[in-house]
Short mmCIF file of C-alpha atoms in Angstrom, two decimals:
data_model
loop_
_atom_site.label_atom_id
_atom_site.label_comp_id
_atom_site.label_asym_id
_atom_site.label_seq_id
_atom_site.Cartn_x
_atom_site.Cartn_y
_atom_site.Cartn_z
CA GLY A 686 -6.98 -146.19 97.88
CA GLN A 687 -5.19 -147.51 94.74
CA GLN A 688 -5.83 -144.80 91.61
CA VAL A 689 -4.53 -146.09 87.77
CA MET A 690 -4.70 -142.70 85.75
CA GLN A 691 -4.51 -143.10 81.79
CA ILE A 692 -3.68 -140.68 79.46
CA PRO A 693 -4.46 -139.62 76.55
CA GLN A 694 -8.36 -139.86 76.96
CA TYR A 695 -8.63 -140.19 73.20
CA GLN A 696 -6.19 -139.92 69.89
CA HIS A 697 -6.93 -140.16 66.54
CA VAL A 698 -4.19 -141.37 63.86
CA GLN A 699 -4.08 -141.98 60.32
CA GLU A 700 -3.71 -145.51 59.56
CA GLY A 701 0.13 -146.54 59.36
CA GLU A 702 1.10 -143.78 62.30
CA ASP A 703 2.47 -144.91 65.88
CA PHE A 704 0.23 -144.43 68.82
CA THR A 705 1.48 -144.57 72.72
CA THR A 706 -0.81 -144.36 75.68
CA TYR A 707 0.71 -144.74 79.39
CA CYS A 708 -0.54 -145.55 82.51
CA ASN A 709 -0.02 -144.48 85.73
CA SER A 710 -0.33 -145.69 89.34
CA SER A 711 -0.87 -144.30 92.62
CA THR A 712 0.70 -147.19 94.57
CA THR A 713 3.20 -149.88 93.67
CA LEU A 714 1.64 -152.73 91.59
CA SER A 715 2.23 -155.95 91.72
CA ASN A 716 1.73 -156.70 87.81
CA ILE A 717 -0.35 -154.81 85.23
CA GLN A 718 -2.46 -156.02 83.14
CA TRP A 719 -3.71 -154.65 79.26
CA TYR A 720 -7.26 -155.00 77.93
CA LYS A 721 -8.74 -153.96 74.90
CA GLN A 722 -12.54 -153.23 74.12
CA ARG A 723 -13.78 -152.94 70.32
CA PRO A 724 -16.94 -150.00 69.90
CA GLY A 725 -19.85 -152.27 71.21
CA GLY A 726 -17.86 -155.15 72.61
CA HIS A 727 -16.12 -156.24 75.89
CA PRO A 728 -12.96 -156.03 77.40
CA VAL A 729 -10.55 -158.83 75.98
CA PHE A 730 -7.17 -159.67 78.22
CA LEU A 731 -4.38 -159.17 75.51
CA ILE A 732 -1.16 -159.21 77.94
CA GLN A 733 0.40 -159.16 81.79
CA LEU A 734 3.48 -157.81 82.86
CA VAL A 735 4.80 -158.93 86.54
CA LYS A 736 8.40 -158.03 86.54
CA SER A 737 9.91 -154.88 86.76
CA GLY A 738 11.44 -152.98 83.82
CA GLU A 739 9.56 -155.87 82.13
CA VAL A 740 9.26 -155.43 77.79
CA LYS A 741 6.92 -157.69 75.81
CA LYS A 742 5.81 -157.55 72.56
CA GLN A 743 3.12 -159.28 70.62
CA LYS A 744 3.54 -158.25 66.63
CA ARG A 745 3.28 -154.56 66.18
CA LEU A 746 2.51 -153.90 70.04
CA THR A 747 4.79 -153.19 72.66
CA PHE A 748 4.17 -153.37 76.32
CA GLN A 749 6.43 -151.97 79.14
CA PHE A 750 6.17 -152.06 83.10
CA GLY A 751 8.23 -149.22 84.89
CA GLU A 752 11.40 -149.88 86.97
CA ALA A 753 8.91 -149.22 89.77
CA LYS A 754 6.17 -151.10 89.01
CA LYS A 755 4.32 -147.38 89.21
CA ASN A 756 3.84 -146.97 85.32
CA SER A 757 3.12 -148.80 82.19
CA SER A 758 2.81 -148.52 78.58
CA LEU A 759 1.75 -149.64 75.11
CA HIS A 760 2.87 -148.55 71.99
CA ILE A 761 1.50 -149.71 68.48
CA THR A 762 3.70 -149.51 65.29
CA ALA A 763 2.24 -149.18 61.92
CA THR A 764 -1.29 -148.76 63.31
CA GLN A 765 -4.16 -150.48 61.43
CA THR A 766 -7.70 -149.48 61.00
CA THR A 767 -8.17 -153.07 63.03
CA ASP A 768 -6.39 -151.24 66.29
CA VAL A 769 -9.09 -149.27 66.60
CA GLY A 770 -11.19 -149.44 70.48
CA THR A 771 -10.37 -148.54 74.26
CA TYR A 772 -7.42 -149.98 75.48
CA PHE A 773 -7.40 -150.03 79.50
CA CYS A 774 -4.11 -150.99 81.81
CA ALA A 775 -5.56 -152.53 85.35
CA GLY A 776 -2.94 -152.65 87.69
CA TYR A 777 -3.34 -154.91 91.07
CA SER A 778 -1.68 -153.07 94.37
CA ASN A 779 1.34 -154.92 95.96
CA SER A 780 -0.73 -155.41 99.22
CA GLY A 781 -1.71 -158.82 99.98
CA TYR A 782 -5.00 -159.86 97.50
CA SER A 783 -5.86 -156.36 96.18
CA THR A 784 -9.12 -155.87 93.48
CA LEU A 785 -8.00 -155.41 90.39
CA THR A 786 -7.89 -151.34 89.56
CA PHE A 787 -8.97 -150.28 86.31
CA GLY A 788 -7.51 -147.02 84.54
CA LYS A 789 -10.31 -144.62 82.71
CA GLY A 790 -9.01 -145.78 79.11
CA THR A 791 -7.53 -144.26 75.75
CA MET A 792 -9.84 -144.39 73.02
CA LEU A 793 -7.84 -145.30 69.69
CA LEU A 794 -9.71 -144.02 66.53
CA VAL A 795 -7.35 -144.74 63.45
CA SER A 796 -8.34 -143.09 59.68
CA PRO A 797 -8.04 -145.21 56.84
CA LYS B 70 -15.22 -173.95 76.44
CA ALA B 71 -17.96 -171.29 76.27
CA GLY B 72 -17.14 -167.87 77.69
CA VAL B 73 -18.80 -165.92 80.27
CA THR B 74 -22.68 -165.86 79.91
CA GLN B 75 -24.51 -162.53 80.73
CA THR B 76 -28.82 -162.06 81.04
CA PRO B 77 -30.09 -160.37 79.53
CA ARG B 78 -28.00 -158.47 77.37
CA TYR B 79 -30.83 -155.01 77.49
CA LEU B 80 -32.93 -154.19 80.05
CA ILE B 81 -35.14 -151.10 80.69
CA LYS B 82 -36.28 -149.77 83.91
CA THR B 83 -37.78 -147.03 85.38
CA ARG B 84 -37.20 -144.80 88.33
CA GLY B 85 -37.59 -147.58 91.81
CA GLN B 86 -37.92 -150.26 90.48
CA GLN B 87 -35.11 -153.52 90.91
CA VAL B 88 -33.41 -155.23 88.38
CA THR B 89 -31.66 -158.45 89.06
CA LEU B 90 -28.52 -159.66 86.57
CA SER B 91 -27.13 -163.01 86.19
CA CYS B 92 -23.81 -163.90 84.74
CA SER B 93 -22.63 -168.12 84.04
CA PRO B 94 -18.35 -167.55 84.49
CA ILE B 95 -16.27 -170.08 82.55
CA SER B 96 -16.44 -173.90 83.74
CA GLY B 97 -13.86 -174.16 86.04
CA HIS B 98 -13.38 -170.27 86.85
CA ARG B 99 -14.64 -169.90 90.82
CA SER B 100 -13.94 -165.99 91.01
CA VAL B 101 -16.91 -163.20 89.27
CA SER B 102 -16.23 -160.01 89.29
CA TRP B 103 -18.84 -157.18 88.53
CA TYR B 104 -18.21 -153.53 86.95
CA GLN B 105 -20.32 -150.94 85.95
CA GLN B 106 -18.74 -149.10 82.67
CA THR B 107 -19.98 -145.55 82.09
CA PRO B 108 -18.79 -143.35 79.46
CA GLY B 109 -17.61 -140.75 82.11
CA GLN B 110 -16.36 -143.21 84.69
CA GLY B 111 -14.66 -146.53 82.82
CA LEU B 112 -14.68 -149.08 84.66
CA GLN B 113 -15.54 -149.25 88.26
CA PHE B 114 -15.73 -152.65 90.67
CA LEU B 115 -18.72 -153.08 92.26
CA PHE B 116 -17.74 -156.64 94.11
CA GLU B 117 -16.39 -159.61 93.81
CA TYR B 118 -17.50 -163.44 94.40
CA PHE B 119 -15.24 -166.54 95.01
CA SER B 120 -16.74 -169.65 96.25
CA GLU B 121 -20.12 -168.16 97.10
CA THR B 122 -18.46 -165.21 99.36
CA GLN B 123 -18.22 -162.05 98.81
CA ARG B 124 -13.97 -161.47 98.85
CA ASN B 125 -14.30 -157.79 98.01
CA LYS B 126 -16.39 -154.96 97.50
CA GLY B 127 -16.17 -151.56 95.54
CA ASN B 128 -17.40 -148.14 96.54
CA PHE B 129 -21.35 -148.84 95.46
CA PRO B 130 -23.82 -148.03 97.81
CA GLY B 131 -26.07 -150.94 99.55
CA ARG B 132 -28.80 -150.89 96.92
CA PHE B 133 -26.03 -153.03 95.24
CA SER B 134 -25.84 -156.25 96.23
CA GLY B 135 -24.82 -159.60 94.52
CA ARG B 136 -24.43 -163.50 95.34
CA GLN B 137 -22.36 -166.12 94.29
CA PHE B 138 -24.36 -169.58 94.08
CA SER B 139 -22.57 -173.34 94.64
CA ASN B 140 -22.29 -173.64 90.73
CA SER B 141 -19.71 -170.15 90.86
CA ARG B 142 -23.20 -168.45 88.74
CA SER B 143 -23.77 -165.02 90.00
CA GLU B 144 -26.25 -162.60 91.01
CA MET B 145 -26.42 -158.65 91.20
CA ASN B 146 -29.58 -157.13 92.26
CA VAL B 147 -29.94 -153.54 92.03
CA SER B 148 -32.73 -152.09 94.28
CA THR B 149 -34.62 -148.27 94.39
CA LEU B 150 -32.89 -147.93 90.71
CA GLU B 151 -31.84 -144.48 90.35
CA LEU B 152 -31.31 -142.80 87.01
CA GLY B 153 -27.74 -142.36 87.14
CA ASP B 154 -27.51 -146.29 87.12
CA SER B 155 -27.77 -146.47 83.74
CA ALA B 156 -24.55 -148.28 82.41
CA LEU B 157 -23.34 -151.55 80.81
CA TYR B 158 -22.71 -153.72 83.56
CA LEU B 159 -19.97 -156.44 83.05
CA CYS B 160 -18.95 -159.71 84.63
CA ALA B 161 -15.74 -161.11 84.84
CA SER B 162 -14.65 -164.69 85.98
CA SER B 163 -10.76 -165.79 86.91
CA LEU B 164 -9.40 -169.08 88.52
CA GLY B 165 -9.50 -166.56 91.57
CA LEU B 166 -5.54 -166.85 92.18
CA SER B 167 -4.47 -163.75 92.73
CA ASN B 168 -2.83 -161.68 90.28
CA GLN B 169 -5.27 -163.57 87.46
CA PRO B 170 -6.39 -162.12 84.20
CA GLN B 171 -10.64 -161.18 84.14
CA HIS B 172 -12.52 -162.85 81.25
CA PHE B 173 -15.38 -160.75 80.24
CA GLY B 174 -19.03 -161.41 79.28
CA ASP B 175 -20.81 -159.11 76.73
CA GLY B 176 -22.42 -157.15 79.51
CA THR B 177 -25.81 -156.23 80.20
CA ARG B 178 -26.75 -152.75 79.19
CA LEU B 179 -29.73 -151.48 82.00
CA SER B 180 -31.44 -148.56 81.25
CA ILE B 181 -33.48 -146.24 83.86
CA LEU B 182 -36.23 -143.84 82.46
#
C-alpha cells in the first residue's frame, strides 16, 4: 500500500533559525496536504498543494510539491516559539478515490 | 460554525471491555474518518463513512467497527479491548468529495488498564 515517509522525526532549533521537514511518498500523489498539531491539540489543516512543482507561501512558511508529485517539503524561516508542534504531511494517491495517508510527522521544538 | 465534536474526551477501560466513541461532524460535512494516534505509529487510518456507508477501511482488526447515522454523526466501537488499544482516537470530517482537507476534533484519549 501507499507509504508516506517524513524526515526528520524530531528537530530542536534556537528561535530565529530556519527549519525544514521533508516528505516522500512511495506512489504518485494527486495532492499533498500539511497539518500542524500543537502539543495536547489536534491536527489542523495548513495547506494543500495540487500541481507538480507548486510552491505556496504562508508568511514565514514555504511549501513545495515535487515535480514528480512524490515528495514535498515545508520550510519555516526564522522560527518562533509559536511554531512548536508536530508537522504532518498527508497525501491522496493518484488512483481513483483513495484515503489520506499521513506521514509520522516531524516534531519541532523551538528554544527562546 | 461549530467544529468537530468528539465525546467523551477521556476514557479509562480494562482489558476485555468494549467502548463506543462518538463524533459529530461540522454541519454540512457528510464524510467522517477515524484515526488512531499513538506516539510510535503516528496517525493511522481506521475507516471512513460517507452517507451512512463505509467507504474505506484501514488495516485494523474486526474488533474495530463504526457506523454513521443519517445526520452524519458517527460512532466507533472497539470490542474486547487490549492494552495496545490505548491511544488518542481522532475523528475528522470533510465535505466528502475527493482530495478534501480533513477537519479534526479534539479526540478521545482511551487508556486501557
